[in-house]
Amino acid sequence: METSPIPVVTVQTAPFDDQRPGTNGLRRKTAVFEGKKNYLQNYIQSLLSSIDLRDRQGCTMVVGSDGRYFSRAAIEVIVQMAAANGIGRLVIGHNGLLSTPAVSCIIRKIKAIGGIILTASHNPGGPGGDFGIKFNVANGGEDSQKREIHQVSRTLEEYAICPDLRIDLSRLGRQEFDLENKFKPFRVEIVDSVEVYLQLLRNIFDFTAIKSFLTGPDQLKIHIDAMNGVMGPYVRRILCDELGAPANSAVNCVPLEDFGGRPPEPNLTYATSVVDAMKGGDFGFGAAFDADGDRYMILGENGFFVNPSDSVAIMAANLSAIPFFRQYGVKGFARSMATSTALDRVAKAMKLALYETPTGWRYFGNLMDSGRCSLCGEESFGTGSDHIREKDGLWSVLMWLSIMAARKLSVEQIVREHWAKFGRNYFCRFDYEGLDPRAAFYLMRDLEAVISDKAFTNQKFAVGDHMYSVERADNFEYIDPVDGSVVRNQGLRIVFNDTSRLVFRMSGSGGGMGAIIRIYAESFERDPERHSRETQVVLGPLIAIALKISSIHERTGRRGPNVIT
């Protein structure tokens, strides 16, 4: 019996005034997406309508999620609305799961128009947690259409949907649907979450060398924490099945809707499983991933912590260990402004360009698309290269394992040798979270007035036996070398005459959770005899200056930061 075509329904709605996507898409409390009538539908319609109608008709899009609560329900709505809006084919990860790097990889591989990723990154999951929707464009990278999405959302009066369309996310393969008034059937393909991404990694790394390193007579014992996010299937399939790591090397590999009740944030505060395991001394390498798999943390034996700013610099100095870079060469490096200048020293030694960008991966994407950049990183535990257009946690772990296998050194030995050769950039970040947005705004405005005053340049600060002289201070702005566009107000920075730096940045964390002010401190030390000092001791005087000139504790009522990285 022939089934009748599925009807396309137009539903009347009213616009929301808070659907402006940020750097990482639209993030809100899950209850907002789940509980506010049409909130999800309005945003998906705005996203789809922001794509030119001619490009949209019959095109292919990728859909994936980090497995957090409400993802399955949201994917069903996305499928129904994509069909109604003329999308020809959706490629969706098995059970709705795809890591952010895998989405970027698949978009590029199948030449899709873009991809929708349901994630709030390292933010908590569950009904009381956070939810997010991010759109990546055809290069596999961050959306440049945020303004268009927001403009559509402000005047939206209706959305199109096929409410009777149902798909089975657990069934691999193709499903086809005939729709009313559509000439071609709408196709959904449920694909293996790992396979395409695994093939890409095989073409970048020497899997044989890594496997013998993990399984040989002097095998490296590793401990990997997937933090109950999307990375579980990737870790099991790639590190255990493909590269031979014992199954018990990987923990928390079952994706859970609430990530086991903890924030899926790969840092020393939340990735306690890997931190505790590494302190025991039984493992030579430890790593943890965030919910969607783009961020990572590396630990060495006895819990030796690798600062993310050092991590990207060490990768840059050891690219000759990676077949991909031996084959394609190295074009240049890039880092976000807040990231330490350790990468700059490597770039200088290798006589390569170094680009300092605002926070946000799309600036790196522009540099990569124009052939200017091969490797990039941010201090917030994200590193990547031009194999995709996203930061990539598992790629970063395989970079480290490749370097260790090639150099036959431990994590700590590699880091210390790097410091001995290039000097050490002591670096830390203070996060003040959940601040009153008005108080945060005025604090930053007043601080900018202080550092912009001509008298501030050449000002001297005496802290204990340290004397710091200001060399320059500004509000960072970026002129994109590719398209000439200018981005202003990207963070206040103060550079002292010994190259020490202080950086102040404010961001809204999304979801109505207040503002965040981050203070970054950095100090360079050439002398290897002074490379083993406690970071907070070295940077204490700089932090004291930061607290004094910003009056952050007095103005916010806080006694200290929520998180120190």
XYZ file of C-alpha atoms in Angstrom:
565
model
C 0.000 0.000 0.000
C 1.383 3.382 -1.004
C 1.776 5.817 1.876
C 0.428 9.335 1.374
C 2.942 12.213 1.326
C 3.791 13.838 4.653
C 2.150 17.256 5.015
C 4.188 20.450 5.448
C 2.583 22.682 8.079
C 3.084 26.412 8.661
C 2.805 27.380 12.329
C 2.212 30.949 13.540
C 4.655 32.170 16.194
C 5.977 35.336 17.835
C 9.637 36.415 17.925
C 11.914 36.162 20.979
C 14.254 39.041 21.735
C 17.098 36.909 23.176
C 18.128 34.705 20.247
C 21.413 36.401 19.396
C 24.034 33.630 19.001
C 27.417 34.129 20.659
C 30.845 32.769 19.719
C 29.620 29.219 20.359
C 26.108 29.521 18.980
C 23.009 29.987 21.134
C 23.362 28.689 24.711
C 20.584 28.789 27.264
C 19.334 26.835 30.243
C 17.840 23.569 28.948
C 14.528 24.593 30.537
C 14.348 27.575 28.145
C 14.626 25.380 25.028
C 12.413 22.661 26.471
C 9.837 24.744 28.304
C 9.298 27.949 26.301
C 6.794 27.252 23.561
C 8.364 27.527 20.074
C 11.734 28.711 21.445
C 13.631 25.865 19.743
C 11.482 26.004 16.592
C 11.954 29.769 16.226
C 15.723 29.498 16.435
C 15.925 26.588 13.969
C 13.696 28.484 11.520
C 15.874 31.599 11.905
C 18.976 29.502 11.265
C 17.507 27.820 8.167
C 16.071 31.110 6.827
C 19.488 32.780 7.173
C 20.747 30.450 4.421
C 19.969 31.755 0.929
C 16.906 29.938 -0.437
C 18.716 28.894 -3.638
C 21.526 27.339 -1.607
C 19.082 25.670 0.763
C 16.893 23.855 -1.757
C 18.004 20.229 -2.052
C 21.250 20.772 -0.141
C 22.930 18.437 2.374
C 23.382 19.266 6.061
C 25.050 17.385 8.919
C 23.456 17.049 12.372
C 25.095 15.808 15.572
C 25.022 16.236 19.329
C 27.182 15.642 22.393
C 24.412 13.423 23.813
C 23.201 15.850 26.467
C 19.625 15.837 27.731
C 17.043 17.153 25.203
C 19.293 16.364 22.193
C 17.083 13.571 20.812
C 13.910 15.656 21.076
C 15.675 18.605 19.429
C 17.038 16.437 16.587
C 13.492 15.246 15.815
C 12.342 18.880 15.491
C 15.398 19.771 13.360
C 14.663 16.862 10.992
C 10.983 17.855 10.676
C 11.864 21.502 10.015
C 14.769 20.788 7.640
C 12.407 18.687 5.506
C 9.766 21.432 5.485
C 12.339 24.074 4.547
C 13.609 22.323 1.439
C 16.797 20.700 2.730
C 17.390 17.637 0.524
C 19.446 15.383 2.793
C 20.471 15.215 6.435
C 23.468 13.174 7.567
C 23.098 12.396 11.282
C 25.397 10.550 13.676
C 24.287 7.167 15.049
C 21.935 7.762 18.008
C 22.362 11.469 17.259
C 25.982 11.455 18.441
C 28.799 13.279 16.618
C 31.772 15.081 18.134
C 32.295 18.672 17.013
C 35.553 17.713 15.188
C 33.692 14.849 13.456
C 30.949 17.232 12.271
C 33.597 19.557 10.817
C 35.292 16.583 9.174
C 32.061 15.210 7.634
C 30.910 18.637 6.368
C 34.210 18.984 4.496
C 34.295 15.372 3.264
C 30.781 15.305 1.761
C 30.768 19.022 0.795
C 27.680 19.774 2.879
C 26.329 23.331 3.122
C 26.909 23.188 6.884
C 26.072 21.370 10.073
C 24.040 21.818 13.253
C 25.743 20.750 16.483
C 23.740 20.415 19.670
C 26.190 21.122 22.481
C 26.911 23.510 25.310
C 30.536 22.305 25.355
C 31.834 21.945 28.920
C 28.653 23.329 30.546
C 26.602 20.911 32.715
C 23.880 18.753 31.145
C 20.591 17.295 32.360
C 17.176 18.965 32.826
C 18.714 21.567 35.162
C 21.774 22.112 32.975
C 22.502 23.943 29.742
C 21.720 23.342 26.078
C 23.192 24.888 22.956
C 22.789 25.024 19.188
C 25.787 25.807 17.027
C 25.917 26.112 13.229
C 29.081 25.354 11.259
C 29.332 26.528 7.654
C 30.586 24.830 4.482
C 34.296 25.007 5.390
C 33.453 22.987 8.516
C 34.097 25.960 10.776
C 32.335 28.486 12.927
C 29.316 30.297 11.553
C 29.844 33.750 10.101
C 26.055 34.216 9.688
C 25.287 34.993 13.335
C 24.045 38.490 12.546
C 21.647 37.165 9.894
C 20.253 34.511 12.254
C 19.634 37.150 14.916
C 17.989 39.539 12.421
C 15.584 36.843 11.218
C 14.762 35.823 14.805
C 13.680 39.364 15.750
C 10.824 39.524 13.247
C 9.884 35.838 12.820
C 6.139 35.243 12.528
C 5.910 31.632 11.358
C 7.892 28.445 10.906
C 7.534 25.436 8.601
C 7.518 21.879 9.955
C 6.522 18.315 9.058
C 5.133 17.175 12.437
C 4.267 13.669 11.187
C 7.812 12.864 10.050
C 9.510 10.320 12.330
C 13.027 8.900 12.098
C 14.862 6.141 13.941
C 18.243 7.461 15.112
C 19.371 3.985 16.158
C 19.079 2.469 12.657
C 22.152 2.942 10.476
C 21.440 3.600 6.809
C 19.176 5.662 4.581
C 15.548 6.594 5.240
C 13.437 8.362 2.555
C 10.249 10.396 2.926
C 7.809 11.789 0.357
C 6.564 15.237 1.290
C 3.530 17.169 0.033
C 4.335 19.647 -2.749
C 7.979 18.502 -2.937
C 9.278 16.911 -6.148
C 12.121 14.951 -4.586
C 11.992 12.722 -1.530
C 13.642 13.979 1.653
C 16.547 11.738 2.706
C 18.017 11.056 6.122
C 21.233 9.058 6.473
C 22.224 7.729 9.900
C 25.993 7.203 9.794
C 28.584 5.619 12.049
C 29.680 8.411 14.404
C 33.378 7.537 14.257
C 34.246 6.091 10.834
C 34.799 9.176 8.617
C 36.757 10.967 11.362
C 38.868 7.841 11.995
C 39.793 7.674 8.295
C 40.955 11.288 8.453
C 43.166 10.628 11.500
C 44.676 7.576 9.754
C 45.849 9.905 6.979
C 47.457 12.325 9.455
C 49.282 10.079 11.921
C 51.493 6.995 11.833
C 49.056 4.596 13.506
C 51.601 1.771 13.403
C 54.139 3.793 15.397
C 51.529 4.847 17.978
C 50.234 1.280 18.281
C 53.668 -0.204 18.929
C 54.251 2.548 21.511
C 51.019 1.579 23.315
C 51.415 -2.213 22.989
C 55.151 -2.999 22.711
C 57.461 -4.390 25.416
C 58.000 -0.907 26.910
C 54.372 0.050 26.405
C 53.133 3.410 27.612
C 50.262 3.003 30.064
C 47.581 5.604 29.434
C 44.446 6.740 31.286
C 41.766 8.523 29.244
C 38.616 10.090 30.703
C 35.782 10.687 28.206
C 33.781 12.390 31.000
C 30.550 10.641 29.866
C 30.332 12.953 26.858
C 30.359 12.181 23.147
C 33.999 11.025 23.132
C 33.378 7.579 24.662
C 32.740 5.810 21.319
C 35.718 7.610 19.712
C 38.136 6.732 22.521
C 37.079 3.074 22.554
C 37.164 2.662 18.782
C 40.328 4.675 18.028
C 42.579 4.412 21.089
C 41.512 0.934 22.245
C 40.370 -0.996 19.138
C 42.628 0.636 16.516
C 45.702 1.592 18.541
C 45.712 -1.262 21.011
C 45.336 0.501 24.345
C 43.805 -1.902 26.919
C 40.038 -1.472 27.374
C 40.536 -0.417 31.001
C 42.681 2.540 29.829
C 39.470 4.401 29.047
C 36.928 5.435 31.683
C 33.539 7.179 31.654
C 33.025 6.145 28.031
C 29.240 5.776 28.105
C 27.614 9.021 26.922
C 25.131 10.163 29.589
C 22.503 12.901 29.285
C 23.796 14.591 32.451
C 27.487 13.575 32.040
C 27.294 11.661 35.310
C 26.224 14.753 37.239
C 29.417 16.804 36.808
C 30.417 19.503 34.324
C 32.206 17.791 31.393
C 35.120 20.196 31.705
C 38.650 18.823 31.177
C 40.512 20.734 33.860
C 42.123 19.963 37.212
C 38.921 20.840 39.090
C 36.409 18.592 37.295
C 38.387 15.812 35.557
C 39.034 14.201 38.932
C 39.150 10.602 37.645
C 42.193 11.226 35.448
C 43.824 13.626 37.952
C 43.621 11.049 40.772
C 44.704 8.164 38.528
C 47.766 10.067 37.270
C 48.851 11.059 40.785
C 49.159 7.349 41.618
C 52.179 7.055 39.292
C 50.936 3.931 37.442
C 50.297 5.771 34.162
C 52.651 7.685 31.893
C 50.014 9.673 30.006
C 46.569 10.946 30.917
C 43.935 12.926 29.034
C 40.357 14.121 29.432
C 37.865 15.549 26.915
C 34.917 17.914 27.188
C 31.347 17.000 26.204
C 31.654 17.565 22.435
C 35.297 16.523 22.078
C 36.949 19.723 20.909
C 38.807 20.524 24.168
C 41.286 18.371 26.040
C 43.662 18.259 28.990
C 47.030 16.466 29.058
C 48.686 15.114 32.205
C 52.028 13.346 32.587
C 53.248 10.867 35.173
C 52.472 11.783 38.803
C 49.899 14.317 37.614
C 52.314 16.661 35.774
C 49.983 19.248 34.186
C 50.580 20.553 30.658
C 49.382 24.123 30.286
C 47.336 24.452 27.044
C 49.469 27.428 25.923
C 52.579 25.257 26.282
C 50.850 22.334 24.578
C 50.333 24.155 21.258
C 53.919 25.527 21.363
C 55.340 22.032 21.986
C 53.292 20.606 19.110
C 54.590 23.389 16.847
C 58.200 22.613 17.760
C 57.701 18.890 17.006
C 55.650 18.863 13.798
C 58.354 16.904 11.986
C 57.203 13.851 13.998
C 53.834 13.888 12.176
C 53.527 12.434 8.623
C 50.795 14.956 7.669
C 53.099 17.950 8.280
C 56.105 16.245 6.703
C 54.001 15.744 3.568
C 52.221 19.106 3.372
C 54.690 21.415 5.085
C 54.014 24.069 7.698
C 52.618 27.454 6.668
C 52.330 29.449 9.894
C 50.919 29.481 13.413
C 48.124 31.342 15.176
C 46.935 31.828 18.745
C 44.239 33.818 20.476
C 45.453 37.062 22.045
C 44.888 35.770 25.596
C 47.024 32.655 24.967
C 50.624 32.844 26.164
C 53.380 33.928 23.782
C 55.161 30.541 24.016
C 54.010 29.776 20.439
C 55.518 33.069 19.217
C 58.992 31.924 20.300
C 58.675 28.709 18.296
C 57.400 30.604 15.242
C 60.369 32.963 15.453
C 62.855 30.082 15.705
C 61.231 28.345 12.699
C 61.022 31.649 10.754
C 57.267 31.255 10.342
C 54.436 33.788 10.564
C 52.578 34.092 13.860
C 49.026 35.503 13.899
C 47.466 36.867 17.081
C 43.665 36.711 16.820
C 40.548 37.412 18.892
C 38.991 34.468 20.734
C 36.872 32.366 18.363
C 37.850 29.634 15.937
C 36.503 31.368 12.823
C 39.490 33.734 12.791
C 41.766 30.679 12.563
C 39.490 29.263 9.859
C 39.978 32.360 7.711
C 43.764 32.057 8.033
C 43.664 28.351 7.171
C 41.322 28.755 4.197
C 43.739 31.320 2.747
C 46.747 29.021 3.258
C 48.401 31.118 5.970
C 48.148 28.818 8.992
C 48.799 25.141 9.769
C 48.482 24.998 13.573
C 46.575 27.097 16.093
C 45.494 27.107 19.690
C 43.732 28.833 22.566
C 44.555 28.843 26.257
C 41.112 27.406 26.999
C 42.250 23.819 26.270
C 41.688 23.959 22.497
C 44.218 23.139 19.755
C 43.788 22.303 16.086
C 45.280 22.320 12.609
C 44.129 22.750 9.028
C 42.894 19.117 8.801
C 39.477 20.502 9.861
C 38.164 23.923 10.946
C 37.576 23.217 14.625
C 39.671 22.620 17.694
C 40.156 18.881 18.087
C 40.713 17.057 21.364
C 41.507 13.544 20.125
C 43.750 14.872 17.353
C 45.659 16.750 20.096
C 46.052 13.564 22.146
C 47.373 11.699 19.074
C 49.788 14.583 18.447
C 51.197 14.108 21.954
C 51.388 10.308 21.644
C 53.156 10.672 18.264
C 55.708 13.110 19.692
C 56.335 10.862 22.713
C 56.731 7.806 20.470
C 59.165 9.620 18.164
C 61.276 11.158 20.922
C 61.078 8.275 23.441
C 60.553 10.789 26.244
C 57.944 11.252 28.963
C 55.434 14.127 29.003
C 57.420 15.969 31.665
C 60.753 15.451 29.863
C 59.302 16.845 26.614
C 57.919 19.912 28.424
C 61.116 20.570 30.376
C 63.316 20.177 27.291
C 61.046 22.651 25.499
C 61.423 25.156 28.339
C 65.193 24.668 28.360
C 65.358 25.448 24.640
C 62.786 28.263 24.344
C 62.322 29.499 27.916
C 59.242 29.075 30.075
C 56.116 31.225 29.857
C 54.504 31.054 33.281
C 50.794 31.526 32.671
C 47.517 31.418 34.596
C 43.894 32.493 34.286
C 41.481 33.687 36.974
C 37.767 33.290 36.168
C 35.181 35.393 37.982
C 31.885 33.790 36.957
C 28.234 34.736 37.397
C 28.891 38.450 37.865
C 26.172 41.075 37.610
C 26.434 42.096 33.916
C 26.145 45.825 34.677
C 28.824 45.718 37.370
C 31.120 43.776 35.019
C 30.517 46.198 32.146
C 31.293 49.284 34.252
C 34.360 47.632 35.784
C 35.785 46.971 32.308
C 34.825 50.449 31.081
C 36.552 52.145 34.014
C 39.610 49.915 33.697
C 39.900 50.812 30.009
C 39.811 54.501 30.956
C 42.659 53.915 33.433
C 44.943 52.059 30.995
C 44.117 54.429 28.091
C 45.321 57.453 30.048
C 48.698 58.649 28.694
C 50.024 58.750 32.266
C 49.484 54.978 32.560
C 52.243 54.192 30.047
C 55.576 54.245 31.897
C 53.778 53.769 35.209
C 55.754 51.625 37.652
C 54.351 49.091 40.090
C 56.455 47.846 43.014
C 55.281 44.528 44.470
C 57.627 43.092 47.084
C 61.077 43.115 45.481
C 59.596 43.218 41.950
C 59.351 46.397 39.883
C 57.089 46.321 36.822
C 57.134 49.191 34.292
C 54.269 49.491 31.825
C 55.517 49.463 28.233
C 52.150 49.662 26.478
C 48.460 49.105 27.128
C 45.491 48.893 24.784
C 42.122 47.381 23.953
C 43.044 44.651 21.469
C 41.723 45.036 17.947
C 42.313 42.688 15.040
C 42.587 43.473 11.351
C 41.978 40.231 9.471
C 44.826 39.817 6.963
C 42.513 37.844 4.679
C 39.521 40.135 4.220
C 40.617 43.351 5.955
C 37.696 43.261 8.396
C 38.317 44.915 11.778
C 37.228 43.485 15.134
C 37.477 45.810 18.143
C 37.145 45.557 21.929
C 38.674 42.100 22.178
C 40.262 42.476 25.593
C 42.327 44.924 27.627
C 46.023 44.122 27.709
C 48.964 45.563 29.562
C 52.504 44.668 28.479
C 55.393 45.391 30.849
C 58.959 46.089 29.822
C 60.117 42.579 30.819
C 57.451 41.153 28.360
C 55.162 40.148 31.259
C 51.487 40.619 30.366
C 48.119 41.113 32.001
C 44.929 40.612 29.992
C 41.332 41.319 31.064
C 38.396 39.921 29.082
C 34.669 39.959 29.722
C 32.187 37.544 28.208
C 28.591 36.541 28.731
C 28.428 32.810 29.388
C 24.974 32.516 27.793
C 21.860 31.176 29.435
C 21.321 34.221 31.618
C 24.029 33.079 34.025
C 25.664 36.472 34.366
C 28.927 37.798 33.000
C 32.416 36.352 33.317
C 35.567 38.412 33.752
C 38.798 36.576 33.071
C 42.202 37.843 34.141
C 45.255 36.322 32.464
C 48.810 36.743 33.780
C 51.995 35.770 31.958
C 55.679 36.055 32.782
C 58.659 34.773 30.787
C 61.625 33.042 32.401
C 64.709 32.175 30.347
C 66.837 30.668 33.194
C 66.351 26.844 33.389
C 67.291 26.996 37.079
C 64.040 28.895 37.640
C 61.699 26.671 35.571
C 60.383 24.584 38.496
C 58.835 27.342 40.547
C 55.176 27.341 41.571
C 53.147 29.214 38.933
C 51.107 31.157 41.490
C 54.269 32.259 43.303
C 55.866 33.542 40.086
C 52.704 35.302 38.931
C 51.600 36.503 42.375
C 53.019 40.041 41.916
C 51.299 40.422 38.517
C 47.990 39.185 39.933
C 48.367 41.703 42.780
C 48.722 44.505 40.193
C 45.662 43.195 38.302
C 43.532 43.142 41.460
C 44.712 46.609 42.445
C 44.083 48.429 39.157
C 40.747 46.681 38.482
C 39.423 46.718 42.087
C 37.556 43.571 41.037
C 37.080 42.249 44.571
C 35.825 45.565 45.923
C 33.511 46.165 42.956
C 32.012 42.671 42.734
C 31.990 41.698 46.406
C 34.035 38.615 45.539
C 36.949 37.397 47.647
C 38.573 35.472 44.816
C 37.987 33.771 41.444
C 35.679 30.765 40.908
C 38.328 28.905 38.925
C 42.102 29.244 38.595
C 43.641 27.526 35.577
